[in-house]
PDB file of C-alpha atoms in Angstrom:
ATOM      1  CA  UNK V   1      68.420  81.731 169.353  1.00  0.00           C
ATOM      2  CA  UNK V   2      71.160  79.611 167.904  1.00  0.00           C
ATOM      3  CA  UNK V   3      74.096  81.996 169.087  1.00  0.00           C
ATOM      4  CA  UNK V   4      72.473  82.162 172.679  1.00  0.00           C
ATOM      5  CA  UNK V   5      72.447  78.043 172.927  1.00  0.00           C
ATOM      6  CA  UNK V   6      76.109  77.965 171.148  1.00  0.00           C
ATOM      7  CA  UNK V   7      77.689  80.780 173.431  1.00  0.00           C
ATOM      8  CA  UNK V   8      75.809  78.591 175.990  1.00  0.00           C
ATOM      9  CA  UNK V   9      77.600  75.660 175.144  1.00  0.00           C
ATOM     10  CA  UNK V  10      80.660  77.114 175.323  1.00  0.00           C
ATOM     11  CA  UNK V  11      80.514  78.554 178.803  1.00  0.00           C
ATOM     12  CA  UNK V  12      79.297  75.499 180.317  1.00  0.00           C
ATOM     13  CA  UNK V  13      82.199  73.650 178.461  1.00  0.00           C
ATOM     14  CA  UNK V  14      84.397  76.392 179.932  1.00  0.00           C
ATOM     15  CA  UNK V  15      83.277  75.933 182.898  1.00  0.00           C
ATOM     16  CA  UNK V  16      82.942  72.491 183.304  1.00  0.00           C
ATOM     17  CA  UNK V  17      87.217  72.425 182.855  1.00  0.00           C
ATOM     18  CA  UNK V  18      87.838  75.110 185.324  1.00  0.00           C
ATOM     19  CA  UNK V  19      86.165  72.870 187.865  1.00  0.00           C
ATOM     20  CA  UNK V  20      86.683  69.004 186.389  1.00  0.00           C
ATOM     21  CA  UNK V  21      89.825  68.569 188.789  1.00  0.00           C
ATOM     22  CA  UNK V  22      87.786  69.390 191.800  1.00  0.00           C
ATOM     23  CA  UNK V  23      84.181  67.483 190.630  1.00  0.00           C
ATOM     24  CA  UNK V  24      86.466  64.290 190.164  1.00  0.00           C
ATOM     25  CA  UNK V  25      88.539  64.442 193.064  1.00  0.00           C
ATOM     26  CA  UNK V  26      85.392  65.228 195.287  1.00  0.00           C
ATOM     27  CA  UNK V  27      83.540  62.284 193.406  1.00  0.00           C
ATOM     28  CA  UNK V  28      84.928  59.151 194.509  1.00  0.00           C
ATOM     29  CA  UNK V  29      87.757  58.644 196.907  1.00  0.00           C
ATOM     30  CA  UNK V  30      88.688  55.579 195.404  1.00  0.00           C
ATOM     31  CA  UNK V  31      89.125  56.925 192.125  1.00  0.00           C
ATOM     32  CA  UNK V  32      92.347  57.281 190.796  1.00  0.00           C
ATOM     33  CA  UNK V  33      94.566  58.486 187.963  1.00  0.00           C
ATOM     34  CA  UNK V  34      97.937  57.283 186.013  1.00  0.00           C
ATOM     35  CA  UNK V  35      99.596  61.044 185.296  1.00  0.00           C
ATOM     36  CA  UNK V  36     100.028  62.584 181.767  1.00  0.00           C
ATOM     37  CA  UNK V  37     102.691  61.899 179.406  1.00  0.00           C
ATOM     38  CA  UNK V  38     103.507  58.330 180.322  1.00  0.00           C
ATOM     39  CA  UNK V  39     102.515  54.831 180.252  1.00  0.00           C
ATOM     40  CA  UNK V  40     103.575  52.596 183.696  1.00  0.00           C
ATOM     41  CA  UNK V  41     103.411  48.768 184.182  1.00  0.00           C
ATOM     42  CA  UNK V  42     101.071  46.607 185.766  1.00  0.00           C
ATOM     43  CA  UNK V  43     102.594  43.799 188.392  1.00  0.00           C
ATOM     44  CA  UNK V  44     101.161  41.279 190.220  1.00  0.00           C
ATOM     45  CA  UNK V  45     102.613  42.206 193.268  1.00  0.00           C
ATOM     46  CA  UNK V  46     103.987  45.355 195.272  1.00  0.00           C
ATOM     47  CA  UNK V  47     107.258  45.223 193.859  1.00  0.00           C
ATOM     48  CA  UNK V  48     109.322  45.180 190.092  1.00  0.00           C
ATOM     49  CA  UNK V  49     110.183  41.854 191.060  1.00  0.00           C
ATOM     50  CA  UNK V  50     106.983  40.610 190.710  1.00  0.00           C
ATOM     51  CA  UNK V  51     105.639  39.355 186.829  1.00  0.00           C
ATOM     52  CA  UNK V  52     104.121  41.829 185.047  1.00  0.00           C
ATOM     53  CA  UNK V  53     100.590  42.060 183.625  1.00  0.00           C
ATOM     54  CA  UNK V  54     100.043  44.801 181.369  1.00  0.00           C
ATOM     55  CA  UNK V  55     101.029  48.928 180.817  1.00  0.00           C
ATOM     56  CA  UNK V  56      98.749  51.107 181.695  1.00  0.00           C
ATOM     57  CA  UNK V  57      97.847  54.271 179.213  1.00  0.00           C
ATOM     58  CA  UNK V  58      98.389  57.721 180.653  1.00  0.00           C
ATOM     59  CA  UNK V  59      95.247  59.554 182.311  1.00  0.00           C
ATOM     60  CA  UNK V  60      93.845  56.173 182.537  1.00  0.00           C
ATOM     61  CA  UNK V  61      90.962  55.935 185.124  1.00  0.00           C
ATOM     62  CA  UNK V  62      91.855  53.349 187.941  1.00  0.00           C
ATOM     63  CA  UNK V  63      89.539  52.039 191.450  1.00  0.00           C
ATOM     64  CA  UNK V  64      92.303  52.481 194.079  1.00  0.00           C
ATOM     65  CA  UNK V  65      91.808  49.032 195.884  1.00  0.00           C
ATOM     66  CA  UNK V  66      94.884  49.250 198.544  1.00  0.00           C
ATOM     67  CA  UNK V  67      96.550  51.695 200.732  1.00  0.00           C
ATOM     68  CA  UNK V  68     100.207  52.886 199.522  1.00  0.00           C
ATOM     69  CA  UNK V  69     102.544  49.539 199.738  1.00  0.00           C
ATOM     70  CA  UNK V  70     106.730  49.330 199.261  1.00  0.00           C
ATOM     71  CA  UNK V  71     106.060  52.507 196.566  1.00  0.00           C
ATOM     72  CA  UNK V  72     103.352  50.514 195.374  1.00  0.00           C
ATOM     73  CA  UNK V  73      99.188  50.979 195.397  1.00  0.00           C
ATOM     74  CA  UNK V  74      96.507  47.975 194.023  1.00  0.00           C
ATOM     75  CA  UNK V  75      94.001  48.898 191.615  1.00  0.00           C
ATOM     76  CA  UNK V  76      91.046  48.009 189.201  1.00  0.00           C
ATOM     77  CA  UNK V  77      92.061  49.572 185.548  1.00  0.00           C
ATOM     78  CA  UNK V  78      89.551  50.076 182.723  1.00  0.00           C
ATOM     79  CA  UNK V  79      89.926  47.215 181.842  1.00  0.00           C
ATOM     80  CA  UNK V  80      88.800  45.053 184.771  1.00  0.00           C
ATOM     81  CA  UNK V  81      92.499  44.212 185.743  1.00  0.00           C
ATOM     82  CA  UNK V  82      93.691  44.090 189.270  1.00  0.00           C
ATOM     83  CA  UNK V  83      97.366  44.640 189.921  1.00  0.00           C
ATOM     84  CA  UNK V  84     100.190  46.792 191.478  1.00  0.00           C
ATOM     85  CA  UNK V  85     101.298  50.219 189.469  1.00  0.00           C
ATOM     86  CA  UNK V  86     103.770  52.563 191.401  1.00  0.00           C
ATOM     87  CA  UNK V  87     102.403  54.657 193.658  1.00  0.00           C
ATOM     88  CA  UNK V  88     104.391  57.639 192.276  1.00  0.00           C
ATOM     89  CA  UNK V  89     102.729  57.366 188.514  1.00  0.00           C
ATOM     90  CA  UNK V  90      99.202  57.966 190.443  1.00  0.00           C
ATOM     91  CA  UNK V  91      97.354  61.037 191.029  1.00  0.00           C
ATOM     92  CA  UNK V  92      93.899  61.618 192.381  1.00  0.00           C
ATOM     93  CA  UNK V  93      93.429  64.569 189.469  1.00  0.00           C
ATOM     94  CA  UNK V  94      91.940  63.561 186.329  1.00  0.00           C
ATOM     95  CA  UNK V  95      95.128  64.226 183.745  1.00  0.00           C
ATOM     96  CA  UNK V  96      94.423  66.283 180.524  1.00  0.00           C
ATOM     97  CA  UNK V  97      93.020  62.744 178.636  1.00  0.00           C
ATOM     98  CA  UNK V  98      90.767  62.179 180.838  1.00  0.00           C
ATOM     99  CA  UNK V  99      89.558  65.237 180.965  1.00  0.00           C
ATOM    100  CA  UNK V 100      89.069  65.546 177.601  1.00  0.00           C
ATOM    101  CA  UNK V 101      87.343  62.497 177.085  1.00  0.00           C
ATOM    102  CA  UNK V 102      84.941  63.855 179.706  1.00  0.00           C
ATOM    103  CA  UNK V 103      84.818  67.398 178.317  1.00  0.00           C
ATOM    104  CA  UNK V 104      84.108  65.297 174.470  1.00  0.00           C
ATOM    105  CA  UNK V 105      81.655  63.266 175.968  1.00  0.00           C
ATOM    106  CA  UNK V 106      79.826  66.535 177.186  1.00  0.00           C
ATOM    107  CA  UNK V 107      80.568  68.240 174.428  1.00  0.00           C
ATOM    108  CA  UNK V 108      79.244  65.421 172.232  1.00  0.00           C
ATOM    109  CA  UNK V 109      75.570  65.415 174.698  1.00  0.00           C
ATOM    110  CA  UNK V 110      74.894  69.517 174.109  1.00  0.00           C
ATOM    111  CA  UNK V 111      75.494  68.981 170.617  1.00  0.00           C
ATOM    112  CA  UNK V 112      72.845  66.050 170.455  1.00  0.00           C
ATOM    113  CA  UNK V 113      70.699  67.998 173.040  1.00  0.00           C
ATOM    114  CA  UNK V 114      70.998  71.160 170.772  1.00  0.00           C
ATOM    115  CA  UNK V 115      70.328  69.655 167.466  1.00  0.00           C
ATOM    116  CA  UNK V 116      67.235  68.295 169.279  1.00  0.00           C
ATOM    117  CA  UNK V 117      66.539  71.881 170.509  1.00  0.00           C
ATOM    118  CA  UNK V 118      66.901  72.422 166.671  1.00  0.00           C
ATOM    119  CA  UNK V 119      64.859  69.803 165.404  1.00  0.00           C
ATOM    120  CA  UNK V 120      61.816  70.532 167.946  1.00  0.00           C
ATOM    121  CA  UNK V 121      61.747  74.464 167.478  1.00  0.00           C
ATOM    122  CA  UNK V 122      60.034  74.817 164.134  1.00  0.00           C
ATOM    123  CA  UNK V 123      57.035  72.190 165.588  1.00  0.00           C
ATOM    124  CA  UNK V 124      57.112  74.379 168.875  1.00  0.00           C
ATOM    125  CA  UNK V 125      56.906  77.366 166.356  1.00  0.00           C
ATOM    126  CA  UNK V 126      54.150  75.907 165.018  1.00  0.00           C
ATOM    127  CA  UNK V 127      52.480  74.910 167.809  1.00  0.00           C
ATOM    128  CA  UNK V 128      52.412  78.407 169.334  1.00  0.00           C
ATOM    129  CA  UNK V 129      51.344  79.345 165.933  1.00  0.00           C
ATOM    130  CA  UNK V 130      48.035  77.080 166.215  1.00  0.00           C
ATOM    131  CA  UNK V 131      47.647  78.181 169.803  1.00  0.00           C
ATOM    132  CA  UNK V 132      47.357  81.392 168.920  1.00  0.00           C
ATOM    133  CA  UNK V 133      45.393  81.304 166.237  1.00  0.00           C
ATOM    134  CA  UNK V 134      42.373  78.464 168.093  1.00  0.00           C
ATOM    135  CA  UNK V 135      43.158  81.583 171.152  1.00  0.00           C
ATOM    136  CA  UNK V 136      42.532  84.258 168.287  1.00  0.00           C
ATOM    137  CA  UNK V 137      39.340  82.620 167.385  1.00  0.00           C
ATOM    138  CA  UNK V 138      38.196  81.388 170.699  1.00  0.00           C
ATOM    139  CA  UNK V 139      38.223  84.880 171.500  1.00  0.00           C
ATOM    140  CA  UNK V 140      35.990  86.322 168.389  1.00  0.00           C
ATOM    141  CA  UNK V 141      33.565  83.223 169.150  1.00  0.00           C
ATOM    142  CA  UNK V 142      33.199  84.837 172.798  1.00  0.00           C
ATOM    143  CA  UNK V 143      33.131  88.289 171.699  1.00  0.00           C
ATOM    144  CA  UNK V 144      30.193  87.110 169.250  1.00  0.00           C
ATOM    145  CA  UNK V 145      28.257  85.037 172.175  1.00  0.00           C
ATOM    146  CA  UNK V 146      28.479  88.148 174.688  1.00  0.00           C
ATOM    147  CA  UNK V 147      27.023  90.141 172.165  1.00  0.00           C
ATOM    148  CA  UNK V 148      24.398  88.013 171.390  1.00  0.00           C
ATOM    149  CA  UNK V 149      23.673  87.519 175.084  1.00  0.00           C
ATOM    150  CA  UNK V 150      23.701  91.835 175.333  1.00  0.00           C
ATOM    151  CA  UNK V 151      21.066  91.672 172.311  1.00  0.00           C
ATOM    152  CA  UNK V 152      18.817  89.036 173.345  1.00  0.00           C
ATOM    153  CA  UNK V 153      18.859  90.901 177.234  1.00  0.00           C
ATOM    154  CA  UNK V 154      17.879  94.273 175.437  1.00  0.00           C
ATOM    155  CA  UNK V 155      15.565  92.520 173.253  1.00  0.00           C
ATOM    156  CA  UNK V 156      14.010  90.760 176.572  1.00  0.00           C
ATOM    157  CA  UNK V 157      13.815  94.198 178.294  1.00  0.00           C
ATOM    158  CA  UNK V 158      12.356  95.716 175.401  1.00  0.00           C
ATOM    159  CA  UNK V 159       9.738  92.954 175.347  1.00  0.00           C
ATOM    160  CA  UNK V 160       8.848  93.337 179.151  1.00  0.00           C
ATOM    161  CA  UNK V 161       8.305  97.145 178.737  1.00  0.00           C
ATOM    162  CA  UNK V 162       6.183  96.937 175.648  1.00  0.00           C
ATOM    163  CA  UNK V 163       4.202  94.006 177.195  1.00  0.00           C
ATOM    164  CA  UNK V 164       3.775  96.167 180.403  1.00  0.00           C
ATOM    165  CA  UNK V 165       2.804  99.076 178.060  1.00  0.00           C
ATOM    166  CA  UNK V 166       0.256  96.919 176.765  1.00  0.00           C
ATOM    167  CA  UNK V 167      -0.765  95.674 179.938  1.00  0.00           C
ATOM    168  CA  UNK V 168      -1.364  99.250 181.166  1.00  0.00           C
ATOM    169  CA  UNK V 169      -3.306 100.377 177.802  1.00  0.00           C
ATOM    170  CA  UNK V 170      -5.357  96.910 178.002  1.00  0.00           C
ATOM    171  CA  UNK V 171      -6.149  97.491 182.013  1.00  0.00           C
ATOM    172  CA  UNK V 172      -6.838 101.537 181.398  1.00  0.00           C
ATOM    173  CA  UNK V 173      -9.212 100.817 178.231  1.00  0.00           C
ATOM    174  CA  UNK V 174     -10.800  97.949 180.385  1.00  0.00           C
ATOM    175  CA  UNK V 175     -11.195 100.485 183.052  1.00  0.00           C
ATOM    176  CA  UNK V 176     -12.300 103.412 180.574  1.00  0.00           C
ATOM    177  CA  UNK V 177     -15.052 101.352 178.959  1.00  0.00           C
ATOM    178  CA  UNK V 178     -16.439  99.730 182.828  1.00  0.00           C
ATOM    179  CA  UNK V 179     -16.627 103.704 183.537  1.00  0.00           C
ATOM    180  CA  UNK V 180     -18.746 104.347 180.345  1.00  0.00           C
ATOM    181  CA  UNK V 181     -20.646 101.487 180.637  1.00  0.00           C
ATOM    182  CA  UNK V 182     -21.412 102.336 184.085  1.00  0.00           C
ATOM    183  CA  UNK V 183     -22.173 105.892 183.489  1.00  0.00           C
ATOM    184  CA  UNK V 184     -24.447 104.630 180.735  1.00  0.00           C
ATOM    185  CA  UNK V 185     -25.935 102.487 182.808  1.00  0.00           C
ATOM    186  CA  UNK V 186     -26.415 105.035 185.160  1.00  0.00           C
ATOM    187  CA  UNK V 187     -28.073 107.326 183.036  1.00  0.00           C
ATOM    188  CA  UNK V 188     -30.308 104.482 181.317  1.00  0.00           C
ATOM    189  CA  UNK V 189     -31.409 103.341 184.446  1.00  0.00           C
ATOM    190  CA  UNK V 190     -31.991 107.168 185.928  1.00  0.00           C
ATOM    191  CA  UNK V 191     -34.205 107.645 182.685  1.00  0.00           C
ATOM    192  CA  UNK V 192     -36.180 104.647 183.774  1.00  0.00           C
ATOM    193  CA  UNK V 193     -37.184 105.078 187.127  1.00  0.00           C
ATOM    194  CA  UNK V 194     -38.255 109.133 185.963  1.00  0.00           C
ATOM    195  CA  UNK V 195     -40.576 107.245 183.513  1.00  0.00           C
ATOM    196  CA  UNK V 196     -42.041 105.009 186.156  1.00  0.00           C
ATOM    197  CA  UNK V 197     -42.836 107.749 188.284  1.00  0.00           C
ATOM    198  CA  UNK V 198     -44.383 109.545 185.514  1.00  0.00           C
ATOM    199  CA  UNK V 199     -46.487 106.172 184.749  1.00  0.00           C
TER     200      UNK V 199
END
């Protein structure tokens, strides 16, 4: 798991390079860069002649605030200043600092977001652990209902036969002893009328 997240990592790093150049220069028209490999001063104005406010670092990030004047272009540094750097130390590309910076601050975000990842698997582990197990027993508890429910059907149907068993024996004795009684009856009363003709 660990490998997969790392090798991960590495292509989206890798990836993210290949196209920073294009994702910066697409993401802001305004945005602007001093090149690699230099520092450039800050004037006032749109010339040399004019006083001069600061030095810019290279691959610093810059809001373009003017179109190209005498060699010259206004911007917004990082550092909220407004002022005139040569047009020729500017690139819309994000150098190899700022890039990097970028690339750290991702790098530094999957590294917190994988430690995290970290951090949360053994409690996800766990958690799929005790899932499985309440599943596990959820299951037997079912299992044990159904086949009480299959038992106490059979019993039920077992009950209706023998009670309709009963039924028949009680209704076919009833029957039985109304036909002897009325044979008897028959034969007592038979016996009686000879003996009153007799009389």
């Amino acid at each position: 798991m660990l490998k997969h997240s790392l090798l991960a990592l590495l292509f989206a790093a890798a990836t993210f390079m290949s196209h920073a150049e294009e994702t910066d220069t697409a993401s802001d028209a305004n945005t602007a860069y001093i090149i690699d490999n230099l520092y450039t001063f800050m004037h006032s104005g749109a010339s040399k002649n004019y006083r001069i406010i600061g030095s810019v670092d290279a691959g610093t990030k810059l809001t373009q605030l003017s179109a190209e004047e005498n060699g010259f272009i206004k911007v917004l540094d990082d550092k909220e200043r407004e002022g005139w750097v040569e047009s020729k130390f500017v690139t819309k590309s994000a150098g190899i600092h700022q890039q990097y910076r970028t690339l750290s601050a991702e790098m530094a975000s999957m590294q917190e977001q994988l430690r995290q990842a970290q951090i949360e698997l053994p409690q996800l582990q766990e958690q799929n652990q005790t899932l499985t197990d309440q599943n596990t027993a959820l299951s037997e508890q079912i299992t044990k209902l159904k086949n009480t429910l299959d038992t106490e059907r059979t019993q039920k149907q077992q009950a209706g036969a023998k009670e309709k068993r009963q039924l028949l024996t009680y209704g076919g004795a009833i029957a039985f002893i109304g036909l002897f009684l009325g044979i008897i009856l028959t034969i007592v009363l038979s016996r009686r009328k000879r003996y009153d003709g007799w009389a």
